[in-house]
Coordinates of C-alpha atoms in Angstrom, one line a residue:
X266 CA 0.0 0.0 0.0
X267 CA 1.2 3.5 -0.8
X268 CA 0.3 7.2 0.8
X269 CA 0.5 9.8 -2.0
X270 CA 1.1 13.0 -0.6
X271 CA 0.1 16.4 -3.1
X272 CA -0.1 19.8 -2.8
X273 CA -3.2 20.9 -3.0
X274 CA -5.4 22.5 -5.2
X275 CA -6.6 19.2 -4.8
X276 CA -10.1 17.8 -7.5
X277 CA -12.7 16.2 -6.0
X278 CA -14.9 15.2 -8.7
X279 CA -12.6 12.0 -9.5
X280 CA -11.8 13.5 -13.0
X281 CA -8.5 13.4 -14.7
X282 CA -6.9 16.7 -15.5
X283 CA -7.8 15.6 -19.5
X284 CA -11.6 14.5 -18.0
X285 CA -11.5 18.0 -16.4
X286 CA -10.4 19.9 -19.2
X287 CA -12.8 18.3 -21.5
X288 CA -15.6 19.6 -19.1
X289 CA -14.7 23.2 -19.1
X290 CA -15.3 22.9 -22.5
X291 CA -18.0 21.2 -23.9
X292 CA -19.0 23.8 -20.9
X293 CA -18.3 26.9 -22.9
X294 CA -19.5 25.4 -26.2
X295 CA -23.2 27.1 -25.6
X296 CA -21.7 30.6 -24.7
X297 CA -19.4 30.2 -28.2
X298 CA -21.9 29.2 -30.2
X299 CA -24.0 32.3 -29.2
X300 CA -21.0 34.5 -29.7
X301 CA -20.3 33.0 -33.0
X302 CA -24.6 33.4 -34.1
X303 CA -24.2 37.1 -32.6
X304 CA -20.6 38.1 -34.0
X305 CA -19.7 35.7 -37.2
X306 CA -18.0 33.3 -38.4
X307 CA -14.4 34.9 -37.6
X308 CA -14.6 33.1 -33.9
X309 CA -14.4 30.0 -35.2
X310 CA -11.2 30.9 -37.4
X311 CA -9.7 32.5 -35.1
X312 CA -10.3 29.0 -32.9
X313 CA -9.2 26.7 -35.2
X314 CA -5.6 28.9 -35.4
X315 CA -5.2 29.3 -32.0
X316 CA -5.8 25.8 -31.2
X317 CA -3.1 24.5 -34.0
X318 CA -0.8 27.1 -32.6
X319 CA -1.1 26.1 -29.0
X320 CA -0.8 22.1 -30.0
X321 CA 2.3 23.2 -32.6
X322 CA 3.9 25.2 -29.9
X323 CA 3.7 22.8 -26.9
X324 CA 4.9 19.7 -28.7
X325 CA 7.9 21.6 -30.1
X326 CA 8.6 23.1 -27.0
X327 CA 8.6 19.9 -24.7
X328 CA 10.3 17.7 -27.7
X329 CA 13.0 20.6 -27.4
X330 CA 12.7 19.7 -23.6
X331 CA 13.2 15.9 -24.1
X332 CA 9.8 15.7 -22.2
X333 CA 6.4 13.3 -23.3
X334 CA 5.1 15.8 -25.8
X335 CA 1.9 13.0 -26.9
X336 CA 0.8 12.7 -22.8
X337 CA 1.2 16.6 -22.0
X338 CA -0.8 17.0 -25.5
X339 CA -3.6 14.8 -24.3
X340 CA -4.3 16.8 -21.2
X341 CA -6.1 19.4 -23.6
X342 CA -5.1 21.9 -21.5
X343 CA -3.7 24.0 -24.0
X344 CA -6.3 23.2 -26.6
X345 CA -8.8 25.4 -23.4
X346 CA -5.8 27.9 -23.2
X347 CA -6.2 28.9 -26.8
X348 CA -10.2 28.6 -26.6
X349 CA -10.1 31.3 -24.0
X350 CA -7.9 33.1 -25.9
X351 CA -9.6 33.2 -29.3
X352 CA -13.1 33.9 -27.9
X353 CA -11.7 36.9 -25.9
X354 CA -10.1 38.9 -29.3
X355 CA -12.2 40.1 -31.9
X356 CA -13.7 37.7 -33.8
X357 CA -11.9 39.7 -37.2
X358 CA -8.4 40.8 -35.9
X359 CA -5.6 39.8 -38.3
X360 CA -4.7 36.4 -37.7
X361 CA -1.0 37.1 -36.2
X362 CA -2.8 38.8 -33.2
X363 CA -4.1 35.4 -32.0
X364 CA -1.1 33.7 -33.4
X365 CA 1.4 35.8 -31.5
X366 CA -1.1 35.9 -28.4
X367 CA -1.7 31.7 -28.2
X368 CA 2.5 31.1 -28.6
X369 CA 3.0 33.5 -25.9
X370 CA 0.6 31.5 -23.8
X371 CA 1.7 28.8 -24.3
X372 CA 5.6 28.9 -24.7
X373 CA 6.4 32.1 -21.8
X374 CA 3.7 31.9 -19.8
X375 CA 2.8 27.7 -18.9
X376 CA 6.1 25.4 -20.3
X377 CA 8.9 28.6 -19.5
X378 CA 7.3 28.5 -16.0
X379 CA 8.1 24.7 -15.7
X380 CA 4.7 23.9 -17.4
X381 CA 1.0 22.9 -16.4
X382 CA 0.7 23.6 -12.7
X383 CA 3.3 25.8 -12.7
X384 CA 2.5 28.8 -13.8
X385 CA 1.8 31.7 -11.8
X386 CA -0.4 33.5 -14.2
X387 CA -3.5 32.9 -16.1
X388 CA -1.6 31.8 -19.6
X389 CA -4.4 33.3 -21.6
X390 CA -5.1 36.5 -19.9
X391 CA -1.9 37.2 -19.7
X392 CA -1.3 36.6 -23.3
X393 CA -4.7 39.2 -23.3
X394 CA -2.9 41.8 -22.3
X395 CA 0.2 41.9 -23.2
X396 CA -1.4 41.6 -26.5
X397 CA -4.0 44.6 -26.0
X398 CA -1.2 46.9 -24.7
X399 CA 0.8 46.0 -27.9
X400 CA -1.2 46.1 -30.7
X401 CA -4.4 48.2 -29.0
X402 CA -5.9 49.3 -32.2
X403 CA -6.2 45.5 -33.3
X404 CA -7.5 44.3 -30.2
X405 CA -10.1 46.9 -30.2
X406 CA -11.6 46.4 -33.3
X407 CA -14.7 44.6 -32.5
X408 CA -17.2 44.4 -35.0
X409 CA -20.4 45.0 -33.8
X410 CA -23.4 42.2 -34.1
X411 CA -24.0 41.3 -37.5
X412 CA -27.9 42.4 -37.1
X413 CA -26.9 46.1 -37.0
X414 CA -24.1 46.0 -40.0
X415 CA -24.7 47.1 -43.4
X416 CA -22.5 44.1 -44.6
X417 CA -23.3 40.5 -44.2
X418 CA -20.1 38.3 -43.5
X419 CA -20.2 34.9 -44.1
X420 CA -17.0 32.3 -43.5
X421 CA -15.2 32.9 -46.6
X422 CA -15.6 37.0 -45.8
X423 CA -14.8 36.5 -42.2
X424 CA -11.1 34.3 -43.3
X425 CA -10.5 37.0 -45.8
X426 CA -10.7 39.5 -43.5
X427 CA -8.5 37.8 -41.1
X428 CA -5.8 36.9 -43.2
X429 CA -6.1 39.9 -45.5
X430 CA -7.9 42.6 -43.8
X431 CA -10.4 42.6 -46.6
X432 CA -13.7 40.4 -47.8
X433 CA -14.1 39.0 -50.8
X434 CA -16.0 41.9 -52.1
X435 CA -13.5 44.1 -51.1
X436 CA -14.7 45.4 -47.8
X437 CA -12.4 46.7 -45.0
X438 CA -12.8 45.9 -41.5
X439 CA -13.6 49.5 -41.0
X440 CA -16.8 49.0 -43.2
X441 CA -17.9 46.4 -41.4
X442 CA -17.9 48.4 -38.2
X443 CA -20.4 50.7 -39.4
X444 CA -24.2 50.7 -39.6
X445 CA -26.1 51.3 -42.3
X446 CA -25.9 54.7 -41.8
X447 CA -22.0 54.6 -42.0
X448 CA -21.8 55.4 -38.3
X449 CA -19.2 53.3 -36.4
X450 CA -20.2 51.1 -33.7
X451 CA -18.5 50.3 -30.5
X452 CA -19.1 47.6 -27.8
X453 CA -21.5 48.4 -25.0
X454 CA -18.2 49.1 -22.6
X455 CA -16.7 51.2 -24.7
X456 CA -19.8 53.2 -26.3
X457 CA -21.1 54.2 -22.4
X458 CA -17.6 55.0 -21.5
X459 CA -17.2 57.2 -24.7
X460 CA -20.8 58.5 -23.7
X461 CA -20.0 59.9 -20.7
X462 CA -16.8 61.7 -21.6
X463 CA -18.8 63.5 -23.9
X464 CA -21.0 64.7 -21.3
X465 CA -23.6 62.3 -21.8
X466 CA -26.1 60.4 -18.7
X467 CA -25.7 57.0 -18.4
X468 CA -29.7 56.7 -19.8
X469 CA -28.8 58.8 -22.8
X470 CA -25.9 56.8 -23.8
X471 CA -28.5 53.8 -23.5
X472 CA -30.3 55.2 -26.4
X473 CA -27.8 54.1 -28.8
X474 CA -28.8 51.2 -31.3
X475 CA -26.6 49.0 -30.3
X476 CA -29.0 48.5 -26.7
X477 CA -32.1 47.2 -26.2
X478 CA -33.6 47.8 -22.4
X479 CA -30.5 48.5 -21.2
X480 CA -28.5 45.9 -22.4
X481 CA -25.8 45.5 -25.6
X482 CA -27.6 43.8 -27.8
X483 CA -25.8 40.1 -28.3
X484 CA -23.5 40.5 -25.2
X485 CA -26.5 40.1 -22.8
X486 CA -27.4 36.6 -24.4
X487 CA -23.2 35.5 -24.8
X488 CA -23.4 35.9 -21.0
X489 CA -26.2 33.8 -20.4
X490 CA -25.2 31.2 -22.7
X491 CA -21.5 31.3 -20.3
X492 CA -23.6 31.9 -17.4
X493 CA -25.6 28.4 -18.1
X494 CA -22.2 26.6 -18.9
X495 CA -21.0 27.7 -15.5
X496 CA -23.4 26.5 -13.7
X497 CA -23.2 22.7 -14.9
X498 CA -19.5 23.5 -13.9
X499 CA -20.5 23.9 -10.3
X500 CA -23.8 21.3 -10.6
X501 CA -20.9 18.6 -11.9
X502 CA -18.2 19.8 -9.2
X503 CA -15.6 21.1 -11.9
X504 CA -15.3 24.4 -10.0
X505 CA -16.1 25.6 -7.2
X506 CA -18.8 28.3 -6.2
X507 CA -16.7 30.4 -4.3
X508 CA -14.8 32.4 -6.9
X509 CA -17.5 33.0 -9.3
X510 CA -20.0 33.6 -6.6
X511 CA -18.1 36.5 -4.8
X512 CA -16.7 37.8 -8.0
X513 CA -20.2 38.2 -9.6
X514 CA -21.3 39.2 -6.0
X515 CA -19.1 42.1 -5.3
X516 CA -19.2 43.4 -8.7
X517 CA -23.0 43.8 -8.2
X518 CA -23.2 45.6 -4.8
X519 CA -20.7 48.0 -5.8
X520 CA -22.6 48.8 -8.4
X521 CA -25.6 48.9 -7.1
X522 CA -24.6 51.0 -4.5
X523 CA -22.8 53.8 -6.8
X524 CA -25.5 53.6 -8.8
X525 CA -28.3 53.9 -6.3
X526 CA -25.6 57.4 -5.4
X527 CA -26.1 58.6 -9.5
X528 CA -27.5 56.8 -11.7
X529 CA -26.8 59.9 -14.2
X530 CA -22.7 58.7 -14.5
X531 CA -22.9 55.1 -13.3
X532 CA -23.8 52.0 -15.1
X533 CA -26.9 49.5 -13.1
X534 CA -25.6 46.0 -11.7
X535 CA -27.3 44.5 -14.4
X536 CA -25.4 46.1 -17.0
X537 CA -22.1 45.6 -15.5
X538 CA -22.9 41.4 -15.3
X539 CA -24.0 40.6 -18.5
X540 CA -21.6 43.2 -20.5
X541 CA -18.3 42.4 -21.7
X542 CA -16.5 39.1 -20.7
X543 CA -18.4 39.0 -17.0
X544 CA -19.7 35.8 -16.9
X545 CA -16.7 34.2 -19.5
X546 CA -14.1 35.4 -16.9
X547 CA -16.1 34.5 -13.9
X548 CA -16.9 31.1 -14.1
X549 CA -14.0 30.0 -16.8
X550 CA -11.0 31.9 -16.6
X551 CA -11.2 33.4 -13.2
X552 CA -12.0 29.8 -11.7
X553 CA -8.4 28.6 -13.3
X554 CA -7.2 26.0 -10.5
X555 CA -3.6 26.7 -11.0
X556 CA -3.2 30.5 -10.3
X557 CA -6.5 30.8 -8.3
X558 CA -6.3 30.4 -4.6
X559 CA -6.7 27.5 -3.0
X560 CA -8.7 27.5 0.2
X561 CA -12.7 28.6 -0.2
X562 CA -12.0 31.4 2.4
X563 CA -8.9 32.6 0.0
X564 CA -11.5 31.9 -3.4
X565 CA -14.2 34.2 -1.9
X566 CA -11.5 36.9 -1.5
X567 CA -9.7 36.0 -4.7
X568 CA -13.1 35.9 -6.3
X569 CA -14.2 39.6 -4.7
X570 CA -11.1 41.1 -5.6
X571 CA -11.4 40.5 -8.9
X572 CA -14.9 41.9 -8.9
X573 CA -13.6 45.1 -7.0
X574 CA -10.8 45.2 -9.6
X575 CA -13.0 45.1 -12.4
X576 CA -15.6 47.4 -11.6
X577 CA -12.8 50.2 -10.5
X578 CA -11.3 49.8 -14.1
X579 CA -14.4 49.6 -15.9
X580 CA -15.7 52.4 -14.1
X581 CA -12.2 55.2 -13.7
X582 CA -9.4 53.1 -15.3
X583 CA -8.7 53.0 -19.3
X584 CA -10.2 50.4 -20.8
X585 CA -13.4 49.4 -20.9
X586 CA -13.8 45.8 -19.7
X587 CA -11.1 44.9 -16.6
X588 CA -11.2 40.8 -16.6
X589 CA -8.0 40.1 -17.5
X590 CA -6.2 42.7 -15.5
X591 CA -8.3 42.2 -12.7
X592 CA -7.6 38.3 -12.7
X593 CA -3.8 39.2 -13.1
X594 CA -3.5 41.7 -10.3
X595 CA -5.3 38.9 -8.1
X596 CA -3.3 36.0 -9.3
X597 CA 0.0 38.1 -7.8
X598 CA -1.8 38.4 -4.6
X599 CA -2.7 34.5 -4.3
X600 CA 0.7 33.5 -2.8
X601 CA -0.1 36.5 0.3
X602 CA -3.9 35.0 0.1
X603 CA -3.0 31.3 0.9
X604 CA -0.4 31.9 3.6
X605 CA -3.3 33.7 5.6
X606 CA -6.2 31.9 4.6
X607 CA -4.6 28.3 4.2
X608 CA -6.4 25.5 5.9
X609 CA -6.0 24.3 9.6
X610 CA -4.1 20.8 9.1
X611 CA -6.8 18.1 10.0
X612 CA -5.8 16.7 13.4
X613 CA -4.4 20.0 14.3
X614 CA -4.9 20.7 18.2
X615 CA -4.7 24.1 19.8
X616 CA -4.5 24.9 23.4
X617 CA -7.4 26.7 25.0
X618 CA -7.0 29.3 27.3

């Protein structure tokens, strides 16, 4: 008989780390399928490059290493790495944006770390960023849903325009940003933030085509669809509730409490959870059992720091959805959060005074 000993995170839904990777998604299938109906055909290319880049880029990598390149390829956990990575981008950014983004994932952030379970970063939100604050113009250049475009885009447009810049017809992805009107459209974030630099309330920037009763038209259903995913996470005990739960949690009540203050410069609660990548980074990336913390009393706190971190930069920073930076900031602090909050070892006795 033999006593295994691990460090924890430790699973306790009897999965292996493939079984569990598998999970998360077939999880976030529903929420990309949504995203693709909403925003094209370019998610799905920009999947199927990030995924050959991520599998080309970890077997080179660990044959260079002289490690099992077919085992550590079968774990799938850098087939999810470039998932959450392609869905993140815009679903038309030139296709070295998500090349560059999924090999720096991949290769710096997991194997140059020592590999899964080593690294102290999210590998695709780190890759997020450092790919938004180098090429920013790319990586804002959302299209906005194809019901309020003047140009329809089907696959062969959508891999033109990421290999090319250009459909087949000739259109730019500047065209495509525009309503029939010409007028370019921005994402929900971005066109209430822009709003209200102008001068604008938070109700009159809601008058803008792209809403419908308060929500960006498209987003609000992408975050059900990821919403609905993350809870047959939980239901199946592939995450836990903690995170998720106090992230979504505290990003609420501070909203609801600034905008119970003015509701004339700041955004409702409900706006806030089903805009951007809310429910994507709370229950899929945020949850990431490698650079999350470990004990439920360190989750909630990891979980409503994030929230805090995301509704600050949303609200005064300079861009207009905070997920990955907020999950990065936290992931630095989950070393400080588990030496406070780590469990009591079972059979531990204290004396009693």
């Amino acid at each position: 008989m033999t006593f295994k000993v691990a460090s924890s995170p430790h699973q306790h839904a009897m999965r292996n780390t493939a079984g569990l990777m598998r999970l998360v998604i077939y999880c976030a299938v529903p929420g990309i399928v949504v995203q693709g109906y909403f925003f094209g055909w370019g998610i799905l290319v920009q999947l199927i490059l990030a995924v050959l880049t991520a599998l080309v880029s970890e077997g080179v990598f660990l044959a260079l290493r002289k490690r099992n390149f077919e085992r550590a390829l079968g774990d799938y956990s850098a087939v999810l790495t470039a998932i959450l990575l392609a869905i993140s981008i815009p679903p038309l950014a030139p296709w070295w944006i998500v090349v560059l983004g999924t090999f720096f994932a991949i290769v710096i952030v997991k194997q140059l770390y020592g590999g899964l379970g080593n690294n102290l970063f999210n590998p695709a939100m780190a890759a997020y960023v450092m790919l938004l604050i180098s090429f920013p113009v790319q990586m804002t250049a959302w299209a906005p849903v194809q019901a309020l475009t003047q140009f329809s885009v089907n696959l062969a447009d959508a891999a033109s325009v990421v290999f090319t810049g250009f459909t087949t017809d000739g259109y730019s992805l500047g065209q495509l940003q525009t309503n029939i009107d010409g007028v370019t459209l921005a994402t929900p974030l971005d066109q209430v933030r822009t709003d209200l630099t102008l001068g604008l309330t938070y109700h009159e920037s809601l008058q803008n085509e792209i809403f419908n009763h308060g929500m960006g038209i498209g987003w609000a259903w992408v975050n059900l669809a990821y919403l609905l995913g993350g809870l047959v996470l939980i239901k199946t005990r592939a995450i836990n509730w903690h995170i998720p739960g106090a992230m979504l949690g505290t990003l609420a009540a501070i909203a609801a409490v600034m905008y119970a203050t003015d509701a004339s410069i700041y955004a409702s609660p409900a706006f806030h959870l089903f805009s951007g990548a809310a429910m994507l980074g709370a229950f899929f990336i945020a949850t990431d059992p490698v650079s999350a913390a470990t004990s439920n009393k360190g989750r909630l706190v990891y979980g409503a720091g994030i929230g805090l971190w995301v509704y600050l930069i949303r609200t005064f920073g300079g861009y207009p959805d905070a997920v990955a930076f907020a999950v990065l900031i936290m992931n630095m602090a989950v070393p400080l959060i588990d030496y406070y909050l780590k469990p009591r070892v079972y059979g531990h006795w204290s004396k009693r005074r």
